[in-house]
CSV table of C-alpha atoms and ligand atoms in Angstrom, one decimal:
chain,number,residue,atom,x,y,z
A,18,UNK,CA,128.2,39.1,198.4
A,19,UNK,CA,125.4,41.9,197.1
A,20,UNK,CA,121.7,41.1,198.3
A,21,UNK,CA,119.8,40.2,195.0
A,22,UNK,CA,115.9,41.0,195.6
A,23,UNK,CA,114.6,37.9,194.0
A,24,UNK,CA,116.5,35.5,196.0
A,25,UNK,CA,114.5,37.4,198.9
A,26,UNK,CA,110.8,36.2,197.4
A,27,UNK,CA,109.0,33.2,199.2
A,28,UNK,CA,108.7,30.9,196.4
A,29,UNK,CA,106.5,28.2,197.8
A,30,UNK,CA,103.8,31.0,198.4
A,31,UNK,CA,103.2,32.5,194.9
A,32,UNK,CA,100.4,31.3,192.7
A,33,UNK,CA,101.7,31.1,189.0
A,34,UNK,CA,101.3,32.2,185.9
A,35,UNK,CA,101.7,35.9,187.2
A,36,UNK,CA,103.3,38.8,186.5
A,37,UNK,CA,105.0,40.5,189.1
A,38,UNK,CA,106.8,44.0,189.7
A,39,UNK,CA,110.7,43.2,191.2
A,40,UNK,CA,111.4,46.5,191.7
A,41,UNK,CA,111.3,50.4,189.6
A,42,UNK,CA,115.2,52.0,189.8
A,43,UNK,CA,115.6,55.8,188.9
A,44,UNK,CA,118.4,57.2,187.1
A,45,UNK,CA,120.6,59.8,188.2
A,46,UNK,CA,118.6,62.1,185.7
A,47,UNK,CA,115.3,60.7,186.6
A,48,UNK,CA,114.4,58.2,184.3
A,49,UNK,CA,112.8,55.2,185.4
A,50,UNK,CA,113.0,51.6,184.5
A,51,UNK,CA,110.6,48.8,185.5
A,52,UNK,CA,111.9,44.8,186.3
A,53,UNK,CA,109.1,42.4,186.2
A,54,UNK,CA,109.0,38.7,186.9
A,55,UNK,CA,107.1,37.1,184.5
A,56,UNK,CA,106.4,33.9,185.8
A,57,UNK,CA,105.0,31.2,183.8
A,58,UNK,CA,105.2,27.8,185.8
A,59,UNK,CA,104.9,27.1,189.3
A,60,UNK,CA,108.2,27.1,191.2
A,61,UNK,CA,109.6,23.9,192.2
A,62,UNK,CA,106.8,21.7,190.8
A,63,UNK,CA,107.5,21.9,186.9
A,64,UNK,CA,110.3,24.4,184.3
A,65,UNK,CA,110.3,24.1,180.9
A,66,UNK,CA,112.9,22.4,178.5
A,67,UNK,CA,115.6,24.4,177.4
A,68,UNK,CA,114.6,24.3,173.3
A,69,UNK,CA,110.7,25.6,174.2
A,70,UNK,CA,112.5,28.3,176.3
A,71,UNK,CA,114.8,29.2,174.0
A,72,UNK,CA,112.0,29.2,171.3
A,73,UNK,CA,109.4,31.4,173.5
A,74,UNK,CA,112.3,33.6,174.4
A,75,UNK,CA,113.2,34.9,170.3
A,76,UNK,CA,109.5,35.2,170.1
A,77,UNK,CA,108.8,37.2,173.1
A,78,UNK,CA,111.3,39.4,172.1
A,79,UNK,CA,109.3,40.6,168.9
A,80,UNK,CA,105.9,40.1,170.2
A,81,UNK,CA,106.5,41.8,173.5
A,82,UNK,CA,107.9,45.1,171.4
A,83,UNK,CA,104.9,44.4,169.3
A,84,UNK,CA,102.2,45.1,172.1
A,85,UNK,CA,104.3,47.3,174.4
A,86,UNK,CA,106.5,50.3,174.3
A,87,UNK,CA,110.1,50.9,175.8
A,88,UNK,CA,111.1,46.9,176.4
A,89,UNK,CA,114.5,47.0,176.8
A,90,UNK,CA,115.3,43.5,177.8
A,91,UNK,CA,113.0,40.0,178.5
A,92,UNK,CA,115.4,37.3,179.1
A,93,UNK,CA,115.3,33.6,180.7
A,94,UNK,CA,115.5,32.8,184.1
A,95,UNK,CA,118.1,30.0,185.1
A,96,UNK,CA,115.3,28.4,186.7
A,97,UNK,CA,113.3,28.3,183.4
A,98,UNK,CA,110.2,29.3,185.1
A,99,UNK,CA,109.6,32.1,183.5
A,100,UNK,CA,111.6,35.4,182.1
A,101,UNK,CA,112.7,38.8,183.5
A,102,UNK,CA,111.2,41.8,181.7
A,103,UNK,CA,113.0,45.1,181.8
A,104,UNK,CA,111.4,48.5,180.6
A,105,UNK,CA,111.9,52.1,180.6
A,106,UNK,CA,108.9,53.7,182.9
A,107,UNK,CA,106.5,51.7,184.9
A,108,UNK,CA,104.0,50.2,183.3
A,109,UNK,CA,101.1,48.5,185.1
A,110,UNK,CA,101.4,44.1,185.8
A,111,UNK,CA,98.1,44.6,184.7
A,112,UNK,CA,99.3,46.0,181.4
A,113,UNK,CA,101.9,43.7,181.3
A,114,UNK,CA,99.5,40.8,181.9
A,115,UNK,CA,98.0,41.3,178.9
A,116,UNK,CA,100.5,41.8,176.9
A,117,UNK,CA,102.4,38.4,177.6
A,118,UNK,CA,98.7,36.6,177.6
A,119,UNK,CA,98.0,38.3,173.9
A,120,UNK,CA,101.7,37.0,172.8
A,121,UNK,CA,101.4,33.7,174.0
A,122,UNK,CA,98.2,33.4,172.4
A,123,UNK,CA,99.5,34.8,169.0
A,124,UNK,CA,103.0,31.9,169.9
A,125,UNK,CA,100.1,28.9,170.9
A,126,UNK,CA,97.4,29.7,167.9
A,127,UNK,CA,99.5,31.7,164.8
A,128,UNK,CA,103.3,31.7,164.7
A,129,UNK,CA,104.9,29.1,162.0
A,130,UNK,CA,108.2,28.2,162.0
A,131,UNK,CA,109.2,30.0,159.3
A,132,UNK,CA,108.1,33.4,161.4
A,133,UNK,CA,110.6,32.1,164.6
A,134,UNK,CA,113.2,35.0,164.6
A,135,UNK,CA,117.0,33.6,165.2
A,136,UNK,CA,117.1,29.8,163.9
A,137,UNK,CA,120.2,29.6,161.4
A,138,UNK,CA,124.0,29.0,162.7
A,139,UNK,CA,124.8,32.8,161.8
A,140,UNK,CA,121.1,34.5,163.9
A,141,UNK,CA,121.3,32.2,166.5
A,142,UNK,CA,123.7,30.7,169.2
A,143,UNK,CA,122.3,27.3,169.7
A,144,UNK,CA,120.3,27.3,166.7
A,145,UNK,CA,119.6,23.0,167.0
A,146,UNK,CA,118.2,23.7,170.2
A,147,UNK,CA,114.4,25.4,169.5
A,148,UNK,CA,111.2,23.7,169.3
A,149,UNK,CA,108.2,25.3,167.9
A,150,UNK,CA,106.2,22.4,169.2
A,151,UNK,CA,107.2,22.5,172.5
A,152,UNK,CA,106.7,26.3,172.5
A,153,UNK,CA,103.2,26.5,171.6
A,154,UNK,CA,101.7,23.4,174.1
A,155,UNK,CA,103.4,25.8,176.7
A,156,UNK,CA,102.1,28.5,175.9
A,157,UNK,CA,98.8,27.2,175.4
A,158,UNK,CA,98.7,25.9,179.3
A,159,UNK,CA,99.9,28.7,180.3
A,160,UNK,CA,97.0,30.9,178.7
A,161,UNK,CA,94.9,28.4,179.7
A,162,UNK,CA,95.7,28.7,183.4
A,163,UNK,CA,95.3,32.2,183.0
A,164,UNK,CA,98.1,35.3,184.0
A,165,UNK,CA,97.1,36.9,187.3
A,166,UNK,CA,98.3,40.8,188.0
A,167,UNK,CA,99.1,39.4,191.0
A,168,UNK,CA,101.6,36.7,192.6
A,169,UNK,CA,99.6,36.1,195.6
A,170,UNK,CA,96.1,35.2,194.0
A,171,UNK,CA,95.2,33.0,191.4
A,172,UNK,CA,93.2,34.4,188.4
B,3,UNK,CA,107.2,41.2,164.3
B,4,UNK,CA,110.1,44.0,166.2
B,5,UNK,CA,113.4,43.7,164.6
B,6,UNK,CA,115.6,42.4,167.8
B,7,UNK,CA,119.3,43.5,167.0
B,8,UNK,CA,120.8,40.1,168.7
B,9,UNK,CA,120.2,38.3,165.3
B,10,UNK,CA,121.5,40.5,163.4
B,11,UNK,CA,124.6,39.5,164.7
B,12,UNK,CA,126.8,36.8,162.8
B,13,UNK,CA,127.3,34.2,165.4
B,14,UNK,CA,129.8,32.4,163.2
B,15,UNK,CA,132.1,35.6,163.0
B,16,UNK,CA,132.6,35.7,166.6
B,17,UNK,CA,135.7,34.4,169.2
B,18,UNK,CA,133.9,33.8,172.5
B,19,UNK,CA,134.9,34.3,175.2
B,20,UNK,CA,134.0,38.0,175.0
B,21,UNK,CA,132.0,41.0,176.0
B,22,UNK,CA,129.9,43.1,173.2
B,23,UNK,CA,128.5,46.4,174.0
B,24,UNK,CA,125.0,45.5,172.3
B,25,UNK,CA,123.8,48.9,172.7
B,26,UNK,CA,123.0,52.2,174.9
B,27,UNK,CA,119.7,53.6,175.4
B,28,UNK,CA,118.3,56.7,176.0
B,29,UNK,CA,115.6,57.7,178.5
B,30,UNK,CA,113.3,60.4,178.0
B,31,UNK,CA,115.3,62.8,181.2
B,32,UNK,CA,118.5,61.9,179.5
B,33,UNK,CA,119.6,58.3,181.7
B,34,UNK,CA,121.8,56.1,179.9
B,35,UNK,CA,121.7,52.4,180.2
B,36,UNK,CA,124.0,49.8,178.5
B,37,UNK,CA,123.1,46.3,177.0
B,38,UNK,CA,126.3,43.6,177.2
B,39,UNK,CA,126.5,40.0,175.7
B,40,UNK,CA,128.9,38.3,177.8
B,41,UNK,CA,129.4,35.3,175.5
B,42,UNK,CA,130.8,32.1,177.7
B,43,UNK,CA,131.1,29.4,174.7
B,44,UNK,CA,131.3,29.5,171.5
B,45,UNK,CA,128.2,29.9,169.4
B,46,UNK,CA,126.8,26.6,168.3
B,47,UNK,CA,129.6,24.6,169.4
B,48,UNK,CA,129.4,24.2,173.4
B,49,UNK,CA,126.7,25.2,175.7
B,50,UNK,CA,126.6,25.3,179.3
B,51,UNK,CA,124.0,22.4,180.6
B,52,UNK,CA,121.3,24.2,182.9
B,53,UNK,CA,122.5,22.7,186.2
B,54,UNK,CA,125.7,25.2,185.9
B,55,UNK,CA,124.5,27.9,184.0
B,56,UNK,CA,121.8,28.4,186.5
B,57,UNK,CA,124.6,28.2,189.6
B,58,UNK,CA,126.6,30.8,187.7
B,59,UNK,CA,123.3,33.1,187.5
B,60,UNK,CA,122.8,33.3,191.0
B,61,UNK,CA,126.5,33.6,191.6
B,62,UNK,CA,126.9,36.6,189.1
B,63,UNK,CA,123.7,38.9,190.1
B,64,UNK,CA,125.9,38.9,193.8
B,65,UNK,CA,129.6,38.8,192.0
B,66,UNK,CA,128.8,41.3,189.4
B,67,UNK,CA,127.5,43.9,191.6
B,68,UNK,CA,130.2,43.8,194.3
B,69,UNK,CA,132.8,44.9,191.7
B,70,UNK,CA,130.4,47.1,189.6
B,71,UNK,CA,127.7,50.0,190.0
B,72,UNK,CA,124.7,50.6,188.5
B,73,UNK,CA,123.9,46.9,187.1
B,74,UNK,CA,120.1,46.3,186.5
B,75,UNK,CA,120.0,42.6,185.6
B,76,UNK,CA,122.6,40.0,184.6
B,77,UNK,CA,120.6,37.0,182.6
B,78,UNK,CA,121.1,34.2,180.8
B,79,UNK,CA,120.7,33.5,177.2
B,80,UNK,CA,118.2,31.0,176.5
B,81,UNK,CA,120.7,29.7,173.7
B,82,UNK,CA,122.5,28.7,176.8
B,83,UNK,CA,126.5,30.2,175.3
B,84,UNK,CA,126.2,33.2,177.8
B,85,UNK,CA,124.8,36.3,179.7
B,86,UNK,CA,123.0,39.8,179.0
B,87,UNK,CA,124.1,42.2,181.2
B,88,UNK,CA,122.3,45.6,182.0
B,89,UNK,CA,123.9,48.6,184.0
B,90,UNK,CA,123.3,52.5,183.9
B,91,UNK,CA,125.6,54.4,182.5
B,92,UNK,CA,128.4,53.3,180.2
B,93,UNK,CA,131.0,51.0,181.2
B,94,UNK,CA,133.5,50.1,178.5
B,95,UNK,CA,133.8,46.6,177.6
B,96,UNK,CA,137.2,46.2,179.0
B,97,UNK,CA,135.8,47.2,182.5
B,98,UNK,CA,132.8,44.7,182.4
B,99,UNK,CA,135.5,42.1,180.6
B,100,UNK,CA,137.8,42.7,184.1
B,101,UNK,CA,134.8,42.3,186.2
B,102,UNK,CA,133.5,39.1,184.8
B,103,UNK,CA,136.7,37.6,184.7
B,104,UNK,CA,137.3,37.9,188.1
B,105,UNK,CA,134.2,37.0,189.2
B,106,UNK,CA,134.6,33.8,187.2
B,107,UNK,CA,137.7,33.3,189.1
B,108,UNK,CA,135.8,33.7,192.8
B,109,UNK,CA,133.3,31.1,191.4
B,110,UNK,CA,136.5,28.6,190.1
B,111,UNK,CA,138.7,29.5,193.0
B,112,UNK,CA,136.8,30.3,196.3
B,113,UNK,CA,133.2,29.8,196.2
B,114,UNK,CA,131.8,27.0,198.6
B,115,UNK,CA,128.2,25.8,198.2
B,116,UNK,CA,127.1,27.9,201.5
B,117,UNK,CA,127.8,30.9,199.4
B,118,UNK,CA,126.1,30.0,196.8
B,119,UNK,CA,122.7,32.0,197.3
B,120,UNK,CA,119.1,30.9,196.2
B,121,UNK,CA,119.5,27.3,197.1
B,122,UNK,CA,116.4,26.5,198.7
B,123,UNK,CA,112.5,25.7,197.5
B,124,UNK,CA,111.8,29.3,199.5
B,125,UNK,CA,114.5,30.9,197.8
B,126,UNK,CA,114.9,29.5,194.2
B,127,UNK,CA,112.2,28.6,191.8
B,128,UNK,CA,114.3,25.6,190.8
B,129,UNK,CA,116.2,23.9,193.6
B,130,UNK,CA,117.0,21.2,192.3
B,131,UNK,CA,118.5,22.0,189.2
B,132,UNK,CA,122.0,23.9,190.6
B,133,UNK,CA,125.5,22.6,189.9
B,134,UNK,CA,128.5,24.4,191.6
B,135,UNK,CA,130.9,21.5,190.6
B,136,UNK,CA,129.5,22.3,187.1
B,137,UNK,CA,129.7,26.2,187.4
B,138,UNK,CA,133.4,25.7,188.7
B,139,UNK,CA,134.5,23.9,185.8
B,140,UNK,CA,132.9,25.8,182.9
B,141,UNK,CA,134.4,28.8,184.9
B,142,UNK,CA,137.9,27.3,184.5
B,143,UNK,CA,137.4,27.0,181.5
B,144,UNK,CA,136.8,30.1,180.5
B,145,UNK,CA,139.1,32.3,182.3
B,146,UNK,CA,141.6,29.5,180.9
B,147,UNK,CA,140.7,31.4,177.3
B,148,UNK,CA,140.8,34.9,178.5
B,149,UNK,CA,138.0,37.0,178.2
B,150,UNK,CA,138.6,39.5,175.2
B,151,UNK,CA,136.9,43.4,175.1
B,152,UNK,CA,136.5,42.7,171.4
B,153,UNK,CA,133.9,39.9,170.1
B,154,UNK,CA,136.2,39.7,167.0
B,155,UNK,CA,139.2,39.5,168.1
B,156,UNK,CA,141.0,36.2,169.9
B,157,UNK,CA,142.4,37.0,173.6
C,202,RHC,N1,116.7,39.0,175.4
C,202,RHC,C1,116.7,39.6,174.0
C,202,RHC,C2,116.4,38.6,173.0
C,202,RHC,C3,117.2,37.4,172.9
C,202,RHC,S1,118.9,37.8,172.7
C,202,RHC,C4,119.7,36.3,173.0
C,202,RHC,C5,119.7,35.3,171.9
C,202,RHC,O1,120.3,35.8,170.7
C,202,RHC,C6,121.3,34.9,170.4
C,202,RHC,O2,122.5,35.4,170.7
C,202,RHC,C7,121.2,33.7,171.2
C,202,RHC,O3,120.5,32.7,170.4
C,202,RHC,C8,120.3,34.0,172.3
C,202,RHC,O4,119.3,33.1,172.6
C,202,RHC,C9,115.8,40.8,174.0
C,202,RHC,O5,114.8,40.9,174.7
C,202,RHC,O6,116.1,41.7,173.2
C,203,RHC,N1,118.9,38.1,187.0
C,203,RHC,C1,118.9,38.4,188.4
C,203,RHC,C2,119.3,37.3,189.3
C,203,RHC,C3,118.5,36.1,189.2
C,203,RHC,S1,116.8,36.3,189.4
C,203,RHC,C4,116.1,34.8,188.8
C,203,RHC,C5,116.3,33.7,189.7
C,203,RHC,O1,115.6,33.9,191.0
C,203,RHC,C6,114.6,32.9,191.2
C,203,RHC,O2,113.4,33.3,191.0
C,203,RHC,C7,114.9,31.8,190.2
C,203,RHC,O3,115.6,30.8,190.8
C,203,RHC,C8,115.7,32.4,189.1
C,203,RHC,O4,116.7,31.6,188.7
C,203,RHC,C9,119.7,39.7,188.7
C,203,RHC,O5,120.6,40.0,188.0
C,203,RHC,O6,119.3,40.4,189.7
């Protein structure tokens, strides 16, 4: 079976939240595109429910493209510790960093429900499982932990 | 907040299972990439409990790219009724529907839990939530339906 790079990480020794570059992949014309691991809890010791997940996920979609340019994906990971990000060039974890910290701020201290993109039977695919509630008391540990540019040291 | 074109889509128009070209992108040297929903369940009326849904992630990152090139990053949804799937380039969706299916099949068929990578605290940032009786089953299930190219139209 094909090697996936993120099986390949040493969980037990990262220090989330963090932001972290998987890898940058060039195109056959040159163009490059960036996959981070945005990681919000610490592996193995906590995840986060599925409807505060699914909730921060349609949010992050908007805010992210709100605060950064060329996001072609951000997505769940199984493990719901945190999200993949995809996007076109290579952008600095620091950059990054700040971007998800601003967001999460905006999800923890602004967003209603009535702003929550994708919560009807015809926007959504699972539209009984969100929680706004759930959503912002992650998000507002999370920020308050703070988001390190870096997997290996703690902010 | 950034339009995101997943919830413009009318989930209740749909016949899961399927596989929807989302969109292509275009980098600034001229690379193509491609944006899939591979929709497992139907929308709002099954989805797959995180236990399996989590196996069959780390089964299709490895599955996926041994029978395509170019993929970037195969996630889940956090609605929990399928998969994004990235590549480069521009695979039709009856090539990515052929792939998935039989990679679906390998996971019913074949796949024994030594194969199953990212299984450990190192390896995994969720151990202990992994079910490969689960992902067996939902797979069944699926390929049961047939997987159509066309998100409107019934296998
Ligand atoms: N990852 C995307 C945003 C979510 S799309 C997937 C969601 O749309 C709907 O199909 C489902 O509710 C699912 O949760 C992005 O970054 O554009
Ligand atoms: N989407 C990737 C494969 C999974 S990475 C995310 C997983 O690795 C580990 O960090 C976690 O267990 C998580 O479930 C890909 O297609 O390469």
């Amino acid at each position: 079976m094909a090697k996936v790079e993120s099986f390949e990480l040493d969980h037990t020794k990262v220090k989330a939240p963090y932001v972290r570059l998987i890898k940058v992949e060039k195109g056959p014309s040159g163009d490059e595109i960036s996959n981070f691991d945005l990681r919000l809890v610490q592996p193995n010791q906590n995840a986060i429910p599925t409807a505060g997940l699914h909730t921060i996920e349609h949010l992050l979609a908007g805010l992210l493209r709100d605060r950064m340019d060329g996001v072609i994906d951000c997505s769940p990971f199984g493990c719901r510790t945190g999200f993949h990000l995809i996007t076109w060039g290579t952008p600095s974890t620091t950059e990054v960093a700040k971007a998800l910290k601003s967001s999460l701020e905006q999800i923890a201290n602004d967003i209603k429900w009535e702003d929550v993109p994708g919560t009807t039977i015809e926007s959504c695919g699972n539209y009984k499982d969100h929680s706004l509630f759930s959503a912002k008391e992650w998000s507002k540990l999370i920020v308050s932990q703070g988001i390190s540019d870096d997997p290996f040291v703690r902010n």
